[in-house]
Short mmCIF file of C-alpha atoms in Angstrom, two decimals:
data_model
loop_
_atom_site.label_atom_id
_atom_site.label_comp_id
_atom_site.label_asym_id
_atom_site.label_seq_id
_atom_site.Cartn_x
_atom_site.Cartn_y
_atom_site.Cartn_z
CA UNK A 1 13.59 12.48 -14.16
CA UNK A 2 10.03 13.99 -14.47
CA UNK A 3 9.46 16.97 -15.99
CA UNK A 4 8.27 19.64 -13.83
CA UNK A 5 4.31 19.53 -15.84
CA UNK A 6 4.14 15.50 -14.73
CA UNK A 7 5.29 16.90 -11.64
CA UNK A 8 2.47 18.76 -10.47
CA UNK A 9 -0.15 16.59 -12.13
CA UNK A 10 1.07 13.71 -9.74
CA UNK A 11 1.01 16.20 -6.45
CA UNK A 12 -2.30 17.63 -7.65
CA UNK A 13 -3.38 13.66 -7.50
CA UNK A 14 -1.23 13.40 -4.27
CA UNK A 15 -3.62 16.53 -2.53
CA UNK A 16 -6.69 14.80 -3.67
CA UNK A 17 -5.56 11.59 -2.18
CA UNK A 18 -4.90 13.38 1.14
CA UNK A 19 -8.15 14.07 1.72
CA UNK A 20 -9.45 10.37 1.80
CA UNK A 21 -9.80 8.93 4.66
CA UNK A 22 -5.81 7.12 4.72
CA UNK A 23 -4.36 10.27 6.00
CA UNK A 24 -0.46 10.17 7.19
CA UNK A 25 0.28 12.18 9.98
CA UNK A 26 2.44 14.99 11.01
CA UNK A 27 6.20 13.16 12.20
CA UNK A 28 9.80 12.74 11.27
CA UNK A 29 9.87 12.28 6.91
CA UNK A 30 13.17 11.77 5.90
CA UNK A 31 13.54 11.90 2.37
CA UNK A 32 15.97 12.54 -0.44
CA UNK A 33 15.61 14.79 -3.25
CA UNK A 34 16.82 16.73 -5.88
CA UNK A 35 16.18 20.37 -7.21
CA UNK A 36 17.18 22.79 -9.74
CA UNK A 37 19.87 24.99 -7.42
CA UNK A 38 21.46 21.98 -6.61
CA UNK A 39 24.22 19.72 -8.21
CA UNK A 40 23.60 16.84 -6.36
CA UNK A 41 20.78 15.07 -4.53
CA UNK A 42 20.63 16.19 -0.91
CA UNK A 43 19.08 14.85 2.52
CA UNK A 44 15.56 16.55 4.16
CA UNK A 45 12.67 16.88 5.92
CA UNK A 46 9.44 16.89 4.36
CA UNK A 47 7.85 19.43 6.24
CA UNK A 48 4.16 17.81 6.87
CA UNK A 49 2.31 16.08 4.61
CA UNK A 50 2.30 17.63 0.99
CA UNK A 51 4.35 19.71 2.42
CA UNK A 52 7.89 21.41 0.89
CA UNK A 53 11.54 20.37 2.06
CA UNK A 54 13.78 21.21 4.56
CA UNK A 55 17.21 21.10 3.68
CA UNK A 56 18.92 19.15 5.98
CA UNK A 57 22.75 19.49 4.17
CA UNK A 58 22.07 23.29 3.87
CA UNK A 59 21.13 23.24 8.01
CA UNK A 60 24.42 21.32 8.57
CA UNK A 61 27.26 20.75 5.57
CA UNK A 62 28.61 18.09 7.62
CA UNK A 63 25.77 15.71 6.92
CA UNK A 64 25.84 13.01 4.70
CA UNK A 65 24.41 13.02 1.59
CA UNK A 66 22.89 9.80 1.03
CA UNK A 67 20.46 7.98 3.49
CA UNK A 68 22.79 4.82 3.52
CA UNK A 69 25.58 7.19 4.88
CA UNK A 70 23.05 9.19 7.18
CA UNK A 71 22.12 5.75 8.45
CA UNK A 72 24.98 4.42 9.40
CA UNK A 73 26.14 7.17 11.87
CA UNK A 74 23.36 6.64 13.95
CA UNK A 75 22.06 8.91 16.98
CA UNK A 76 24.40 11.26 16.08
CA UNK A 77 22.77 12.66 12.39
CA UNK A 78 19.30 11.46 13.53
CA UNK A 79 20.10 14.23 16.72
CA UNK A 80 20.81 16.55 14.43
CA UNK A 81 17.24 16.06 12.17
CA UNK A 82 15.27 16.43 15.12
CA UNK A 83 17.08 19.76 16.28
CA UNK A 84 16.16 20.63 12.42
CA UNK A 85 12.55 19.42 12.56
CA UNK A 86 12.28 21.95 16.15
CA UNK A 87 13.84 24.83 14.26
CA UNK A 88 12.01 27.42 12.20
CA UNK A 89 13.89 26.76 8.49
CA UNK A 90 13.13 27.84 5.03
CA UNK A 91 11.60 25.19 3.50
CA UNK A 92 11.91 24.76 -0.71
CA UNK A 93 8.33 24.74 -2.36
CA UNK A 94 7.46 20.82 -2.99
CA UNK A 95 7.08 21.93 -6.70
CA UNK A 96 10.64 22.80 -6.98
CA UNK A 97 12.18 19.28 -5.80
CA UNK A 98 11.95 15.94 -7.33
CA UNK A 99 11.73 13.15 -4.67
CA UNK A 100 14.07 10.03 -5.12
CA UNK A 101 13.29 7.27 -3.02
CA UNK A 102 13.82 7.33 0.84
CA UNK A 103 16.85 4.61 0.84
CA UNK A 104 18.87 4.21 -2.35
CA UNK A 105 21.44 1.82 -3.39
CA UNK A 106 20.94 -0.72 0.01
CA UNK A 107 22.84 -3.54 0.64
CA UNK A 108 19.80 -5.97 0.50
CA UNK A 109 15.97 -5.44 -0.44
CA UNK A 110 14.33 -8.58 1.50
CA UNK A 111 10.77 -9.57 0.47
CA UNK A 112 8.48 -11.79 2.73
CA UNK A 113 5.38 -13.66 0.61
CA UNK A 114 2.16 -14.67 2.39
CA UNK A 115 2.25 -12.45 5.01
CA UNK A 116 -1.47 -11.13 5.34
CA UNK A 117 -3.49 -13.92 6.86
CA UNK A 118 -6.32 -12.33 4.49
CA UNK A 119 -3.93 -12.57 1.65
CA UNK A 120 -3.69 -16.32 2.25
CA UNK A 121 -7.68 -16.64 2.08
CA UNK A 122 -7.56 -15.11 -0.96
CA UNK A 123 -5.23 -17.78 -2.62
CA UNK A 124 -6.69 -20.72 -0.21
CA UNK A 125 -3.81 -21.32 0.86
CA UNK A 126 -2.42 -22.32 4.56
CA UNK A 127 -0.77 -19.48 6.71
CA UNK A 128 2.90 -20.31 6.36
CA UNK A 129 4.61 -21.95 9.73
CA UNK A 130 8.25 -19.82 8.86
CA UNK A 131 8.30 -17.17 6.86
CA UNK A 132 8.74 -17.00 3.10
CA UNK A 133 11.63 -14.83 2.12
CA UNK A 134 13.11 -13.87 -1.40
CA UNK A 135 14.32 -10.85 -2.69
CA UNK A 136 14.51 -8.11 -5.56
CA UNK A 137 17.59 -6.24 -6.72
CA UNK A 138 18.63 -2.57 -5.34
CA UNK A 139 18.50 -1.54 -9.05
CA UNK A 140 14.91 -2.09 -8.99
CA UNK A 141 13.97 0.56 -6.72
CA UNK A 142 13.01 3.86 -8.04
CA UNK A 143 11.38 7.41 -6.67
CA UNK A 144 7.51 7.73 -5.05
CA UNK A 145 6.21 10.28 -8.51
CA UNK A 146 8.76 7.81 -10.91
CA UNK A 147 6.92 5.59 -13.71
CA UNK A 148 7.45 1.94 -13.51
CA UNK A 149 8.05 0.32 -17.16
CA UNK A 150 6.11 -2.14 -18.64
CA UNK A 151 9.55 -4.63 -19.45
CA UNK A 152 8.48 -6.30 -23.09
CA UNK A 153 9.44 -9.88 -21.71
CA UNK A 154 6.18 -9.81 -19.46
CA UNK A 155 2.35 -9.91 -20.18
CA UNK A 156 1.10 -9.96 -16.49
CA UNK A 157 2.39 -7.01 -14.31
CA UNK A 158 1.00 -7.15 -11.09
CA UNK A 159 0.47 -4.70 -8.40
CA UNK A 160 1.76 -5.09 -4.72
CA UNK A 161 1.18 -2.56 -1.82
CA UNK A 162 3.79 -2.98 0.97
CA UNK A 163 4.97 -1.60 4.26
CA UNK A 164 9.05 -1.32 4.34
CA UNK A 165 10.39 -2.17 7.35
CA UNK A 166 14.26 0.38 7.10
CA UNK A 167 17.22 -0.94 9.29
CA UNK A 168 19.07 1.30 10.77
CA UNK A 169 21.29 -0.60 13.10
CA UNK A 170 23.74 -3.90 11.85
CA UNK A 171 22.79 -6.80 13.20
CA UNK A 172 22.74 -10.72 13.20
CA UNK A 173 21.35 -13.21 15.29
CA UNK A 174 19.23 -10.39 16.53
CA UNK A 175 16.80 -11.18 19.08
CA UNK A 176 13.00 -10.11 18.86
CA UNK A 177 13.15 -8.53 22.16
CA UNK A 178 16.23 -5.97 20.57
CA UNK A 179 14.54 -5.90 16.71
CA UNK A 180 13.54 -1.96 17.36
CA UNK A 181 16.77 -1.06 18.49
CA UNK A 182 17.69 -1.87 14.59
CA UNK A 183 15.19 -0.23 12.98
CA UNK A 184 15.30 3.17 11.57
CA UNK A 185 11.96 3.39 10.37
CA UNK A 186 9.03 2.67 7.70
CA UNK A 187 8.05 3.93 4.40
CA UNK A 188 5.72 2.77 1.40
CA UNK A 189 7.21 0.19 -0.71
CA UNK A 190 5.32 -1.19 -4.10
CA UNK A 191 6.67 -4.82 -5.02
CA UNK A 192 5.56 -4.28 -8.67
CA UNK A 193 5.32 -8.26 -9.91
CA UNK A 194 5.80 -9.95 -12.99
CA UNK A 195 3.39 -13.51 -12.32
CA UNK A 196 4.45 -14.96 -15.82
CA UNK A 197 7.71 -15.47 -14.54
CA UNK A 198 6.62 -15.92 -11.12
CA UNK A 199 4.45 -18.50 -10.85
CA UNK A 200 5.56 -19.77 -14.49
CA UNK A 201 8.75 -19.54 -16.65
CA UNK A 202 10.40 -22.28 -13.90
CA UNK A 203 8.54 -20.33 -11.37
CA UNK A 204 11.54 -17.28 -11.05
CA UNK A 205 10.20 -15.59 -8.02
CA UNK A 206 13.38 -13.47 -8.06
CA UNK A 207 13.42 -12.47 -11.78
CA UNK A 208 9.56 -11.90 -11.74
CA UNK A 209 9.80 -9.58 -8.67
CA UNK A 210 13.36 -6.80 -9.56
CA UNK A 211 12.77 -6.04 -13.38
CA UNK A 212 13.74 -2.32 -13.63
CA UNK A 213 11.15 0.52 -11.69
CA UNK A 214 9.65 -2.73 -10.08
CA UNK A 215 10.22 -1.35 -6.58
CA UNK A 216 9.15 2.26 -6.10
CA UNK A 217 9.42 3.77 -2.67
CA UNK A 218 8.71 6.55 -0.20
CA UNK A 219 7.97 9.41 0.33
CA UNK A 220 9.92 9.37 2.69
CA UNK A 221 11.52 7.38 5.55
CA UNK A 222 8.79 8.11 8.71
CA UNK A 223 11.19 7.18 11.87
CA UNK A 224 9.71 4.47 14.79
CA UNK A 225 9.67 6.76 17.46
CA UNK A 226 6.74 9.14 15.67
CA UNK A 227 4.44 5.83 14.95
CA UNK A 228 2.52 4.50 17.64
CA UNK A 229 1.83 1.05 16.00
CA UNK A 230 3.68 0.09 13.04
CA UNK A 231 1.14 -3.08 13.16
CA UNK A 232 -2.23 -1.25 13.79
CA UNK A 233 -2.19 1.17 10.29
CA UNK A 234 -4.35 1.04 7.18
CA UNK A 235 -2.95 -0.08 3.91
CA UNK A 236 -4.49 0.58 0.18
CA UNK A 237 -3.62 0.22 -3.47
CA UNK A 238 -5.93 2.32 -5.72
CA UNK A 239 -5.44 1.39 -9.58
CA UNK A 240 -6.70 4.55 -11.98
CA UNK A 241 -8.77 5.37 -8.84
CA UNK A 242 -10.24 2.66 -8.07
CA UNK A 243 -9.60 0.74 -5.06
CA UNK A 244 -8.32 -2.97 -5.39
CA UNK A 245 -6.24 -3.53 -2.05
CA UNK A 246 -8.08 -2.20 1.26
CA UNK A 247 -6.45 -3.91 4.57
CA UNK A 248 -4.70 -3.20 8.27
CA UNK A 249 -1.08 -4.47 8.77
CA UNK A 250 -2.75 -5.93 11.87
CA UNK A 251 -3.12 -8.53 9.06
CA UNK A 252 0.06 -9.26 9.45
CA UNK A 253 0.67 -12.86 10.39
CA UNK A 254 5.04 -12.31 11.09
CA UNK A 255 5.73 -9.33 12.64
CA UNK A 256 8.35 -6.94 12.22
CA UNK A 257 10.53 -7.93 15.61
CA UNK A 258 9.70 -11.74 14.37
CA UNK A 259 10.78 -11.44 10.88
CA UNK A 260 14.24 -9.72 11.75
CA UNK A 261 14.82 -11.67 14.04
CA UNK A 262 14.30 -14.66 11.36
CA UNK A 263 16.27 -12.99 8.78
CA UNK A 264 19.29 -12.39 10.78
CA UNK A 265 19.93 -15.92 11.57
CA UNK A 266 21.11 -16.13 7.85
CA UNK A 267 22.25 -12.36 7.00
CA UNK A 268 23.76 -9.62 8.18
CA UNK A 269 21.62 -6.88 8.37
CA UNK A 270 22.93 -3.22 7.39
CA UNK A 271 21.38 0.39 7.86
CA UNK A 272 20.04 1.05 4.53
CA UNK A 273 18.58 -2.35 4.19
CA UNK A 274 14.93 -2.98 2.76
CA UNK A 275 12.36 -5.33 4.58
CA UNK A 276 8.93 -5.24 2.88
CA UNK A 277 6.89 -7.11 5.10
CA UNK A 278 3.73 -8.55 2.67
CA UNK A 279 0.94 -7.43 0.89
CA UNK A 280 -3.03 -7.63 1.51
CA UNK A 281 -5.46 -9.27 -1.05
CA UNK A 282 -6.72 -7.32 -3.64
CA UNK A 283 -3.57 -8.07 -6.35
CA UNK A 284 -4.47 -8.72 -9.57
CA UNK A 285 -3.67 -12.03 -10.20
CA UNK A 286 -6.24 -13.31 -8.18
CA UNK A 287 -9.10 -11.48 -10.07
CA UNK A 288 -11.70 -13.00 -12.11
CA UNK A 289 -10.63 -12.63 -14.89
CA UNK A 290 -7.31 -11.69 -13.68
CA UNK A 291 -6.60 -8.39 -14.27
CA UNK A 292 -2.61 -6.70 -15.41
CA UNK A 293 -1.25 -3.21 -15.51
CA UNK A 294 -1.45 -1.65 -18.91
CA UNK A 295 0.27 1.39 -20.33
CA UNK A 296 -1.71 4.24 -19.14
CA UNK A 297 -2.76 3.13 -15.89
CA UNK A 298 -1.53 5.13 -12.51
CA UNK A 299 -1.22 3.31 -8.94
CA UNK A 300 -1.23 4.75 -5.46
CA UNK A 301 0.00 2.80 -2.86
CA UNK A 302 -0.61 4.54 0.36
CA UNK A 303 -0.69 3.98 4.30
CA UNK A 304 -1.67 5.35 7.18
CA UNK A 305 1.01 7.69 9.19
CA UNK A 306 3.44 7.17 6.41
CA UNK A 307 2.29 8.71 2.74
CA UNK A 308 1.01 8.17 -0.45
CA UNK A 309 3.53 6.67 -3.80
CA UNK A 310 1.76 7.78 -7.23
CA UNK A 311 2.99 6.06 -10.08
CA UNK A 312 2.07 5.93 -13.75
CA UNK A 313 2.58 2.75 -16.09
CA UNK A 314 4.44 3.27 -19.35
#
């Protein structure tokens, strides 16, 4: 857990951030979180952008307390967010909570590679006919302010921004036309990548991709019905700053009703479960030189409508 001084550091960085141009809007945030007066984490709103917390287990006791569990009842908890989110509720100062991530603990986190049509010019490589799916391990996922750690069986720790795609709704053999119905939502995913043991070491997509703190996520879970276009939003990755990934998810080349649809011909989907749907070019790998994450260094992975993840390398 941070400490409440890293804390504000990364919000003060989080404020500064808001004022660029990749601005999330006002909608739905579901989120989970900790804080001092409380002996467990807890379900809430995030009440605007930057904003503090409503406490959505302190509005109604019978809630859940996890997202998973919150998920899988459906209309009926998600009714009784939005009669939260329309009534006037004390709200906990963001500087008193710690965020976790939106979703912890799903069934599956699915990946899909080469999923920006500008990410395969970047690598000169063909737009895929089918999609490309692997995955990372649930253990891998950790909070939007956490630190991801540098694991000492990698030199080349890459950097992946990502929209999540959150099911809400089991499912297989789900047809495009009925994808929506089974989704709860979206949030910021980064797919933190070792490329030693991706693209070498036998090539061990799956080990390079779900080392520990190699999937932070969040801020929060923004539900569909509060985004116009999921596909239409701007996507960035700033490094110390600087800006190495700058796209649309109009980039997209599978979108989210085709790749669920894909998916659930060979899985069952679950509410809680993780799609992150590609990243843009811009990743380090592909740099000349190519250029890693070192201890020190702080990434922001942020897009439009649904937030901004800080997190610092150690």
């Amino acid at each position: 857990m941070l400490g409440f001084g890293r804390r504000r550091r990364l919000f003060s960085a989080l404020l500064q951030v808001q004022k660029r141009p990749c601005q999330p809007s006002r909608n739905m945030r579901l989120v989970q979180f900790q804080a001092p007066h409380l002996e467990e984490p807890h379900l809430g709103l995030e009440s605007g952008v930057g904003g503090g917390v409503v406490d959505l287990n302190a509005f109604d006791s019978t809630l859940p307390k996890t997202m998973v569990q919150f998920l899988e009842q459906g209309e009926t908890t998600l009714s009784v967010a939005r009669r939260a989110l329309a009534t006037q509720l004390p709200v906990i100062p963001r500087s008193q909570v710690t965020f976790l991530a939106p979703v912890t603990r799903p069934d599956k986190v699915i990946c899909v590679g080469l999923n920006y049509a500008d990410h395969c010019q970047e690598q000169n490589v063909r737009v895929p006919k089918n999609p490309i799916i692997f995955s990372k391990f649930s253990s891998s996922i950790v909070g939007p302010y956490d630190e991801i750690i540098l694991p000492p069986e990698s030199k080349e720790v890459d950097w992946e921004v990502e929209m999540a795609v959150v099911i809400g709704k089991k499912g297989k053999h789900i047809k495009a036309t009925d994808v929506m119905a089974h989704v709860a939502g979206f949030t910021v995913a980064h797919d933190v990548s070792a490329r030693d043991w991706q693209m070498r070491n036998g090539k061990q997509w799956l080990l390079g991709k779900t080392f520990d703190t190699f999937c932070p996520l969040g801020p929060a879970l923004v539900t569909k019905d509060t985004i116009a276009d999921p596909h239409n939003l701007k996507i960035c990755c700033r490094v110390n700053g600087e800006i190495v990934q700058s796209s649309n998810t109009n980039q997209m080349v599978f979108k989210t009703e085709y790749l669920i649809a894909w998916v659930s011909q060979f899985v069952t989907l679950y509410p809680g479960d993780l799609l992150l749907t590609g990243t843009p070019p811009g990743v380090g790998m592909f740099r000349k030189p190519p250029v890693f994450l070192k201890k020190g260094d702080e990434v922001q992975c942020e897009i439009e409508e649904l937030g901004v993840i800080i997190n610092k390398v150690v």
